[in-house]
Short mmCIF file of C-alpha atoms and ligand atoms in Angstrom, two decimals:
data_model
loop_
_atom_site.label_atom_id
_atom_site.label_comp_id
_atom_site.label_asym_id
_atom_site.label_seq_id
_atom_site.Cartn_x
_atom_site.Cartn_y
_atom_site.Cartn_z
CA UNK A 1 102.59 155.53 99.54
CA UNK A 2 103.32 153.07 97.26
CA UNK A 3 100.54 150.68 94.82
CA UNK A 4 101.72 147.89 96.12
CA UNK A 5 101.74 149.22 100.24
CA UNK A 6 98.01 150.21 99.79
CA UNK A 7 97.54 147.31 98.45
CA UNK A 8 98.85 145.27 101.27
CA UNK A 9 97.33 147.88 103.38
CA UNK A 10 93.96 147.18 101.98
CA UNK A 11 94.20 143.25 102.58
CA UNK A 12 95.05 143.56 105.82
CA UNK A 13 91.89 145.32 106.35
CA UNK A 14 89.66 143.46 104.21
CA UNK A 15 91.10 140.48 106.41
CA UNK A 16 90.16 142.46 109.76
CA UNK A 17 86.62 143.05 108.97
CA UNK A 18 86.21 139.17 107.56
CA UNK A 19 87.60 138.29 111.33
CA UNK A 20 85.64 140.59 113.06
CA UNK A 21 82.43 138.86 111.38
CA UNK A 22 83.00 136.08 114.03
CA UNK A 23 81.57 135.92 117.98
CA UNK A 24 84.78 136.37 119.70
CA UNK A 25 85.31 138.98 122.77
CA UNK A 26 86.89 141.47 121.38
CA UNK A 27 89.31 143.18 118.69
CA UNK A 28 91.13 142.11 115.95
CA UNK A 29 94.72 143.44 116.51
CA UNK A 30 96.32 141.28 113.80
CA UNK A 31 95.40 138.74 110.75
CA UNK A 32 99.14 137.28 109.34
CA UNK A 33 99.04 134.41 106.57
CA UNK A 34 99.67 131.10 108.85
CA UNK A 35 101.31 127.73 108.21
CA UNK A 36 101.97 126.06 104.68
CA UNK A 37 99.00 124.67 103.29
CA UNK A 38 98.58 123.74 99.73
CA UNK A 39 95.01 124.44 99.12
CA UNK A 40 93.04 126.58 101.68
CA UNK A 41 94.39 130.23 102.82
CA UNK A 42 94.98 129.70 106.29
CA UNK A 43 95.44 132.83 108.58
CA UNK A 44 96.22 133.62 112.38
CA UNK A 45 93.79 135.99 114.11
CA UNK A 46 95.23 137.68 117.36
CA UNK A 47 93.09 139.28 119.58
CA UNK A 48 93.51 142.89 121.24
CA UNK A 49 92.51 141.31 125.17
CA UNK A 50 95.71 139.10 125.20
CA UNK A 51 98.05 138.49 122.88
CA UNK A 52 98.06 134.74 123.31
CA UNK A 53 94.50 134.33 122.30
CA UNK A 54 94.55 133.70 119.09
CA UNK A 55 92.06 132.17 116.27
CA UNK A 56 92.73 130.30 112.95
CA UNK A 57 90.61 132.07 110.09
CA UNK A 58 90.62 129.94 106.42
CA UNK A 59 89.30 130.26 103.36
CA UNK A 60 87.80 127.82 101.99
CA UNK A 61 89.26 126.85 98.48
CA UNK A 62 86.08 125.94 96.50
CA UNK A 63 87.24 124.69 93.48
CA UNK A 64 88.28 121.76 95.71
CA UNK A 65 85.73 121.34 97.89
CA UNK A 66 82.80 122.26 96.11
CA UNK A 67 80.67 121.88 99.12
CA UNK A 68 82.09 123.65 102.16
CA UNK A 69 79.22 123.66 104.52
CA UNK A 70 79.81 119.52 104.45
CA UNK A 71 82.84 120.21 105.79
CA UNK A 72 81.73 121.77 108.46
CA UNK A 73 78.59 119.32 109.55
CA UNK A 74 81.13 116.48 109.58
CA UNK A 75 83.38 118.69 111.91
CA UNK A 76 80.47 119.14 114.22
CA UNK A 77 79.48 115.22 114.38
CA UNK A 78 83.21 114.41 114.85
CA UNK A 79 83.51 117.08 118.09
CA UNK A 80 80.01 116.24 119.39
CA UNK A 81 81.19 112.24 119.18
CA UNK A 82 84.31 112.97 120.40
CA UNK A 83 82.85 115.28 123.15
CA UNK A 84 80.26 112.49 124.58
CA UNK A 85 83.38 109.76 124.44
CA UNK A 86 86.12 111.53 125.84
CA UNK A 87 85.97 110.15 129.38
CA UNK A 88 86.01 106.76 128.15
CA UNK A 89 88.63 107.40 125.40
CA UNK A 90 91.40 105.29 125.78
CA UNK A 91 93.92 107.92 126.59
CA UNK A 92 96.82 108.24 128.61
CA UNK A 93 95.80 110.15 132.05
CA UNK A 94 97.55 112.67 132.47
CA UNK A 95 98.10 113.93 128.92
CA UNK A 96 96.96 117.01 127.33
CA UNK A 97 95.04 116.69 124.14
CA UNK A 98 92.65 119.19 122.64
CA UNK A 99 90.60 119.26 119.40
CA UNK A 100 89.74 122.85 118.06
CA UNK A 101 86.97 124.28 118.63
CA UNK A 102 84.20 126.24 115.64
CA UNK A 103 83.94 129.67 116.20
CA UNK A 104 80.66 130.72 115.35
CA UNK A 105 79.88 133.46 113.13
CA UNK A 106 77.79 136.76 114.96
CA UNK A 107 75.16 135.64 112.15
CA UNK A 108 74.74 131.97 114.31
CA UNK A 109 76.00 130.19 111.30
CA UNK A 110 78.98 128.22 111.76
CA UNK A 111 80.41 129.94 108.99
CA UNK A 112 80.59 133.49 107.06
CA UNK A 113 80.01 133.64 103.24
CA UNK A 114 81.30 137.24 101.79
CA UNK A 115 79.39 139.26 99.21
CA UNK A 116 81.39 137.67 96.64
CA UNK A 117 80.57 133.85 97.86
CA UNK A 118 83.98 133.02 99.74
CA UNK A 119 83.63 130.63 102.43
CA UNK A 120 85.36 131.63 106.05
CA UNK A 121 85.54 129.73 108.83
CA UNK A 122 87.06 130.38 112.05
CA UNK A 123 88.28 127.54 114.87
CA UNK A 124 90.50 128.10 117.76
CA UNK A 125 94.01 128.18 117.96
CA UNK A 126 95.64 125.25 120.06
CA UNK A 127 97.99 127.40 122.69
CA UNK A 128 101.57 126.46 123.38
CA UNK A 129 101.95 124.22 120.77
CA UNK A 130 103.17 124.18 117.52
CA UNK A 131 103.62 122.52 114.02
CA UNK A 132 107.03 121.33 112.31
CA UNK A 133 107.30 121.27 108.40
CA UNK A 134 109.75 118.12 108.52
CA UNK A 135 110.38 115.57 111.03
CA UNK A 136 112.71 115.94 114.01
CA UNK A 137 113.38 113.10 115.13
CA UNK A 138 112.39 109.61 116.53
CA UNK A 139 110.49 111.12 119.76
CA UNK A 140 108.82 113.68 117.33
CA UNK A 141 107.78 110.46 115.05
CA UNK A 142 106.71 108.98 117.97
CA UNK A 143 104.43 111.38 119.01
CA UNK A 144 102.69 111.93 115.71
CA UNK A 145 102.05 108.06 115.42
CA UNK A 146 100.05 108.54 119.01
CA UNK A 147 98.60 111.74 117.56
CA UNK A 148 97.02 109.60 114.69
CA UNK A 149 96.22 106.60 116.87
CA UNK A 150 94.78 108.08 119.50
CA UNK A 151 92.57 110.19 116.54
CA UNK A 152 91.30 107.02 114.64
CA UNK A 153 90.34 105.39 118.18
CA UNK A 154 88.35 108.48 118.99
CA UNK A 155 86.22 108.00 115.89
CA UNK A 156 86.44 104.28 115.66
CA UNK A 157 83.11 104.17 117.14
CA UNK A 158 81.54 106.82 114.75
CA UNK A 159 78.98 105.69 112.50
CA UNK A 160 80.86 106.24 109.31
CA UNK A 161 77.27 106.82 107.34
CA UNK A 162 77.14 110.11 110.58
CA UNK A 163 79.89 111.64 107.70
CA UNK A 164 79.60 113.66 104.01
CA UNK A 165 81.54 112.75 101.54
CA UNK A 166 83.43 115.58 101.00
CA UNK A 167 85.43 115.66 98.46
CA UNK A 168 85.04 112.53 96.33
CA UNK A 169 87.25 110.36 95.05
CA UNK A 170 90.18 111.34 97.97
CA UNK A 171 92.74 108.97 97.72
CA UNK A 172 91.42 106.59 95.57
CA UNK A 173 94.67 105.83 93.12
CA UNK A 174 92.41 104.64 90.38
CA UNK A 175 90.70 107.66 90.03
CA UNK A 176 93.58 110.29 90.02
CA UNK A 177 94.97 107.55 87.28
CA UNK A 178 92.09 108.23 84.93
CA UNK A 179 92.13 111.88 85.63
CA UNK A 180 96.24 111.87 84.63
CA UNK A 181 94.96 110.12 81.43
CA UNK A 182 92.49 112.40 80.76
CA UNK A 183 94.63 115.13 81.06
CA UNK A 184 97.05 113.52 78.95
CA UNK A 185 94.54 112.82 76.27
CA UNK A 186 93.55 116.66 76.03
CA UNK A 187 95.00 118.96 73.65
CA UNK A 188 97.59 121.05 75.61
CA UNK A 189 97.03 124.37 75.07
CA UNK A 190 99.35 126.71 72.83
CA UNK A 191 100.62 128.85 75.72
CA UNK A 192 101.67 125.54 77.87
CA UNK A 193 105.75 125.43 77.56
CA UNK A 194 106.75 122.52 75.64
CA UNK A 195 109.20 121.92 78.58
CA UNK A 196 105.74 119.85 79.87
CA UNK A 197 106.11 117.57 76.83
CA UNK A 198 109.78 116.68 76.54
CA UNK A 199 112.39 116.93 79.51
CA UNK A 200 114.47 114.21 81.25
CA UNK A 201 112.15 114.74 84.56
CA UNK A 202 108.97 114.39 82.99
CA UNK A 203 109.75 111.34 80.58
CA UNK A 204 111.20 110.33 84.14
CA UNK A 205 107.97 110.49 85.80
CA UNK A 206 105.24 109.17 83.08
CA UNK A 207 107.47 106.00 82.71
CA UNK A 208 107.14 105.62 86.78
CA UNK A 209 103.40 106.27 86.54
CA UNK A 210 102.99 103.42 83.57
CA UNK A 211 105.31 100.79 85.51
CA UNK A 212 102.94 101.38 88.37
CA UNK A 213 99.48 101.38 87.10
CA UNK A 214 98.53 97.98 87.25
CA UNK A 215 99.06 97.90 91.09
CA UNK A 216 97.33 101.34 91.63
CA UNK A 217 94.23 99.58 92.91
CA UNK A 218 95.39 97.79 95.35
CA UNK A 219 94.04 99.08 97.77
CA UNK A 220 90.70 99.66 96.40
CA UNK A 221 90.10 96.13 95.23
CA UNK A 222 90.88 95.26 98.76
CA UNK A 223 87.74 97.05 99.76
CA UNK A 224 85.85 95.66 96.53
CA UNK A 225 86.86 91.89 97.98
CA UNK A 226 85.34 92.78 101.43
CA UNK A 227 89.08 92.97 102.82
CA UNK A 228 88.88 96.35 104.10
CA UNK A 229 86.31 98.73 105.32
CA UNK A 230 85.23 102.47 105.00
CA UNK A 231 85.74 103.86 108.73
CA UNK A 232 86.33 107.51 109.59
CA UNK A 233 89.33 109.37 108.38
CA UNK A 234 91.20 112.43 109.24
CA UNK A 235 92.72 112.28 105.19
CA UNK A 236 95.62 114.18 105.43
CA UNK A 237 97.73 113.57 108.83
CA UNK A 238 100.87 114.86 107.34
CA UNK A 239 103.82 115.68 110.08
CA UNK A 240 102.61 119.47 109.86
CA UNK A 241 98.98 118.70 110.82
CA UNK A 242 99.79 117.34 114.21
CA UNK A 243 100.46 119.64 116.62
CA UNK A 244 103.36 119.43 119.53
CA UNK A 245 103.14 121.23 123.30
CA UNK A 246 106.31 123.51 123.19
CA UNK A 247 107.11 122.62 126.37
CA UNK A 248 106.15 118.58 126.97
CA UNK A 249 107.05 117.57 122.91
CA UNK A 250 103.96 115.83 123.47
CA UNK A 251 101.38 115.54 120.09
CA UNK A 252 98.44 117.13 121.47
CA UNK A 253 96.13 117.86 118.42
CA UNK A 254 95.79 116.94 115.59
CA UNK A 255 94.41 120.16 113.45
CA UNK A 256 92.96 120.40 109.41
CA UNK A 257 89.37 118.81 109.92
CA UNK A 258 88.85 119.45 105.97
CA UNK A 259 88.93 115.77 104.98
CA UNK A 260 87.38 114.22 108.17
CA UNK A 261 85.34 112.20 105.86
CA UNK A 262 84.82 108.29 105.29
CA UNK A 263 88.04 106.35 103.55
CA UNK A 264 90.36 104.04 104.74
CA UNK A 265 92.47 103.70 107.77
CA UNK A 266 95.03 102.82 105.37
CA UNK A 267 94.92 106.21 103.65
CA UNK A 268 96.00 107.78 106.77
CA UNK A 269 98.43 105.61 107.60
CA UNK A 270 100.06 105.68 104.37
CA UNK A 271 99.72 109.60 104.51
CA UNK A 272 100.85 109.91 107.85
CA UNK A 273 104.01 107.91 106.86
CA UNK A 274 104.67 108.88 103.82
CA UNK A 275 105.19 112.65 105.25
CA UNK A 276 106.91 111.74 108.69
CA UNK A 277 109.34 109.29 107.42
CA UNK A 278 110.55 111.58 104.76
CA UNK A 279 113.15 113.78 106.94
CA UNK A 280 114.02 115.88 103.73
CA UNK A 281 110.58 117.20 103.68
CA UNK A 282 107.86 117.13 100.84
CA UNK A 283 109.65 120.39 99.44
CA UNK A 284 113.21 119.64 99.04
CA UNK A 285 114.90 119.67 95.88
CA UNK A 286 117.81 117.97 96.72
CA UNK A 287 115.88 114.92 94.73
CA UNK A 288 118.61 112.39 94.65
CA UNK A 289 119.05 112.45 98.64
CA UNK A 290 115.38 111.64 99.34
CA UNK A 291 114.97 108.77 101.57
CA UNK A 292 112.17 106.90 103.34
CA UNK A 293 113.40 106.18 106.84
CA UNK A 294 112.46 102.93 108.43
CA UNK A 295 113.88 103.85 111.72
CA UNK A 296 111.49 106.54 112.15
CA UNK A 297 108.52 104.20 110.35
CA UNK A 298 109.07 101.74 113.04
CA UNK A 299 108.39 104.68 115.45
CA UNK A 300 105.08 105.84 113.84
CA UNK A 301 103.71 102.28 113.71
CA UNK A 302 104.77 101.89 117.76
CA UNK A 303 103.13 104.84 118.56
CA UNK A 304 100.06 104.46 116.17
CA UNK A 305 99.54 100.87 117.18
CA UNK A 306 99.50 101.59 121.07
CA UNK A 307 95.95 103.48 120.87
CA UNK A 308 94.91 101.78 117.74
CA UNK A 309 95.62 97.54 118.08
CA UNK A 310 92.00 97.48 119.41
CA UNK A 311 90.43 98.17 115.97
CA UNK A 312 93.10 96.78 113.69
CA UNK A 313 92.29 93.46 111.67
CA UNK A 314 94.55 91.02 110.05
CA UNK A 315 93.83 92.26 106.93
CA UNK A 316 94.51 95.67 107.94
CA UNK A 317 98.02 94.86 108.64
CA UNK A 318 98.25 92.81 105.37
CA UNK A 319 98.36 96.17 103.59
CA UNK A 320 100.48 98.28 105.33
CA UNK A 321 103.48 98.21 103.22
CA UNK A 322 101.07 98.74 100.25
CA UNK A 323 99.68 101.56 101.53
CA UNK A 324 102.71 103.50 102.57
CA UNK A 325 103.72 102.88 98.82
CA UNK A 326 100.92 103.57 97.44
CA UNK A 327 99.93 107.03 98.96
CA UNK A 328 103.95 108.24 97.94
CA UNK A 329 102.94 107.05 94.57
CA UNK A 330 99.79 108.45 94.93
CA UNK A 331 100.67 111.93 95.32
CA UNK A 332 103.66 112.28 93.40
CA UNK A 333 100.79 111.27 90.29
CA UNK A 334 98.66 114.34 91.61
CA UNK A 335 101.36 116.58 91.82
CA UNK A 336 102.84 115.93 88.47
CA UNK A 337 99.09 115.54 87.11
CA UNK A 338 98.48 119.20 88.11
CA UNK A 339 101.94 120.36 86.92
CA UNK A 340 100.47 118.79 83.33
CA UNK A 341 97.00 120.46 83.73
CA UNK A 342 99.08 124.04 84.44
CA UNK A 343 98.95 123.77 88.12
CA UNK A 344 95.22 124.42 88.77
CA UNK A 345 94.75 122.19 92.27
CA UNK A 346 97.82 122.89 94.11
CA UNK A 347 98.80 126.31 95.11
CA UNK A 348 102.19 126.81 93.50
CA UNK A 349 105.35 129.30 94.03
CA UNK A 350 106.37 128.96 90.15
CA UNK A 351 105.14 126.64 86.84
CA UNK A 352 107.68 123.90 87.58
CA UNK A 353 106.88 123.54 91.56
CA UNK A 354 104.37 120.64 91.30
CA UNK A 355 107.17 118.81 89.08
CA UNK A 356 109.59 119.11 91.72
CA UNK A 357 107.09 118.15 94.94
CA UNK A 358 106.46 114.91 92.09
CA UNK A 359 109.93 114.19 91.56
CA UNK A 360 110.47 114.00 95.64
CA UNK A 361 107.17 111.63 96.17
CA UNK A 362 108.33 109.43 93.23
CA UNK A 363 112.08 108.94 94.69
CA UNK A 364 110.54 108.32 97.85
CA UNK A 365 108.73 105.94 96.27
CA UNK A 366 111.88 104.35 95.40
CA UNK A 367 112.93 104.57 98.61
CA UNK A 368 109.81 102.71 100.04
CA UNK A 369 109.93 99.86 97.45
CA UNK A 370 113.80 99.17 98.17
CA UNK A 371 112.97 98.50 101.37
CA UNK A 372 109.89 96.70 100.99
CA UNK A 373 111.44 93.86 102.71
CA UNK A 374 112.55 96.09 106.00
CA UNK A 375 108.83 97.50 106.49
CA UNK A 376 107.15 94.61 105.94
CA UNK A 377 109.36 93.32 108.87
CA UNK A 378 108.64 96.07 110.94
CA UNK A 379 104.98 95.61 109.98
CA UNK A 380 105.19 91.88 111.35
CA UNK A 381 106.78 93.05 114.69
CA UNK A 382 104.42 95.06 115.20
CA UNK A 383 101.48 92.92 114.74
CA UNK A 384 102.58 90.15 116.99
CA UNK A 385 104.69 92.22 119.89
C1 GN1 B 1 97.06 119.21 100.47
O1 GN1 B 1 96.17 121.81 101.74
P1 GN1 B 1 96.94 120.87 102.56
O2 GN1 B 1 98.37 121.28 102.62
O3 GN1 B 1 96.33 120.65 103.91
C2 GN1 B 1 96.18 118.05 99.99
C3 GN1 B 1 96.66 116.75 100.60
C4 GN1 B 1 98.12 116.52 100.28
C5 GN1 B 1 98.92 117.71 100.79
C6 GN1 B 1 100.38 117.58 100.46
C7 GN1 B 1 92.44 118.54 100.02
O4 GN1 B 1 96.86 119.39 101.85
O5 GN1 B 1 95.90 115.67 100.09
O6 GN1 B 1 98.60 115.33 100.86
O7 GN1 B 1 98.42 118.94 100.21
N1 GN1 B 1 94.80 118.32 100.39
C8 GN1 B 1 93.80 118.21 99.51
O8 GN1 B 1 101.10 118.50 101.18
O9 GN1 B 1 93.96 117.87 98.35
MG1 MG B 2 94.67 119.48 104.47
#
């Protein structure tokens, strides 16, 4: 046998006995790395009784959330709040929609730490349904704008002080600005290719960053001028975090509870938009072809507005636009921030892969400020139907 089979070999089992630390009934047939997540290690557990009960087991990533157990509490306010308001939710009878579940560790805790400190979690798996890595279409676009709706009216009504802050500073522009500058301002170390310092693409992007800076806070001098409002957010409702019944089409969860955490509606929304109206995905590289599509933006905002109108503002519309623009900006700036820093937040397949996710959030950037106009429109319709 082979290093690099017993190797394998011995993950697989390490993984099995980090499973089996949880209070399900019965054995652990399987543990396979699941979905495509950029900071956590996410894995499916399947279970010996039946092969379609299945469990999601993660790792915890805590250089980025330093506090992990926070994650948690807020997961168990937002399912005991969403548990006591579910009858009175404003959802459509009828449809299916599930939020998943902690599985408890055989310890009682609602999590396992390993001897070496890692922090493992398990939740259930959402059955029948699965996640897409780019859009599919209108109806798909549709659904997720529901899926994110129907989320921020289930947690409209919770006490936003009921939440951790866990991770600080998420998606505020500002701050990710002065961290880029910081980064900028250290001494690169020797071993850091001077490809970093000098190509086409990155003299590309810090000239985008520096014609944007000024309007970077617009969103949070919105909230310094009493304009908007910390409420509940999900944080990252990209298209592959919602969750669509293989046999309806129908969003019916929307899954990664990680940055549950106060914010701004506007966040999400942005996020949410930013992902789904992108049908090239967040990692193409055909860079020139990226495109923000407003069909599929007027979709999201149909859906989303259906379960959410009864908490929106004026103001809240006001910055739509802004926010769709500003969360593309925003993460093309952490992407290429890390690809600076030597690629230390995101998890990367080579040393020029947060360059290239940069490059496609900064054309779609582009994409989103060429058609300012169009969205705003949309926006408008919206507001007054
Ligand atoms: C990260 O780990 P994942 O894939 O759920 C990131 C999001 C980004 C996203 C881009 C905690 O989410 O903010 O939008 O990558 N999460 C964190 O794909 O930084
Ligand atoms: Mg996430």
């Amino acid at each position: 046998m082979g290093q690099v089979h017993a190797n394998s070999l011995d993950v697989s089992m390490a993984l099995r006995s980090v499973a089996a630390q949880f209070a399900f009934v019965g054995e652990v047939v399987a543990v396979e790395r699941y979905g495509s997540g950029n900071v956590n290690d996410t894995f499916l557990v399947t279970l010996a009784s039946d092969p379609r009960e299945k469990a999601i087991l993660q790792k915890v990533n805590q250089q980025v959330f330093r506090r992990p157990e926070l994650i948690i509490l807020n997961m168990r306010a937002f399912m005991e709040h969403v548990g006591a308001t579910h009858a009175a939710s404003s959802a459509t009878p009828g449809r299916r929609w599930e939020t998943p579940d902690i599985i408890r560790a055989k310890n009682g805790a609602d999590y396992w730490r390993d001897p070496e400190n890692n922090f493992w979690r398990m939740t259930t798996f959402v059955q029948g349904a699965q996640t897409y890595d780019t859009i599919r279409d209108r109806h798909h676009a549709g659904e997720i704008g529901y899926a994110l709706g129907r989320f921020h009216s289930l947690i409209s009504d919770l006490p936003v002080e009921s939440l951790y802050d866990t991770l600080e500073g998420f998606h505020v522009t500002p701050r990710y600005l002065a961290h880029y500058d910081a980064v900028m301002a250290a001494a690169f170390p020797a071993a850091v290719d001077s490809r970093r310092h000098s190509s086409a693409e990155v003299k590309y992007a810090h000239d985008f960053v520096a014609a944007r800076r000024a309007w970077a806070s617009v969103l949070e001098d919105a909230v310094q001028r009493g304009e908007l409002t910390l409420r509940p957010i999900h944080g990252d409702p990209k298209v592959n975090n919602i969750m669509i019944d293989d046999v309806t089409g129908q969003a019916v969860s929307v899954i990664d509870l990680d940055t549950l955490k106060p914010g701004l509606v506007h966040y999400d929304i942005g996020d949410c938009l930013r992902s789904c109206c992108n049908p090239l995905g967040e990692e193409t590289e055909a860079f020139d072809a990226v495109r923000f599509e407003t069909d599929l933006c007027q979709a999201i905002l149909e859906g989303y507005l259906g379960e959410a109108r009864h908490f929106m503002t004026g103001k809240d519309y006001d910055y739509i636009y802004d926010a769709v623009r500003l969360i593309a900006f925003e993460l093309g700036l952490r992407f290429f921030t890390d690809y600076l820093e030597g690629n230390v937040y995101f998890k990367t397949k080579d040393a020029e892969h947060n360059l290239r996710r940069a490059l496609v959030q900064f054309r779609l950037t582009e994409s989103i400020e060429a058609q300012a106009d169009a969205i705003r429109a949309i926006v408008a319709a919206q507001r007054h139907p």
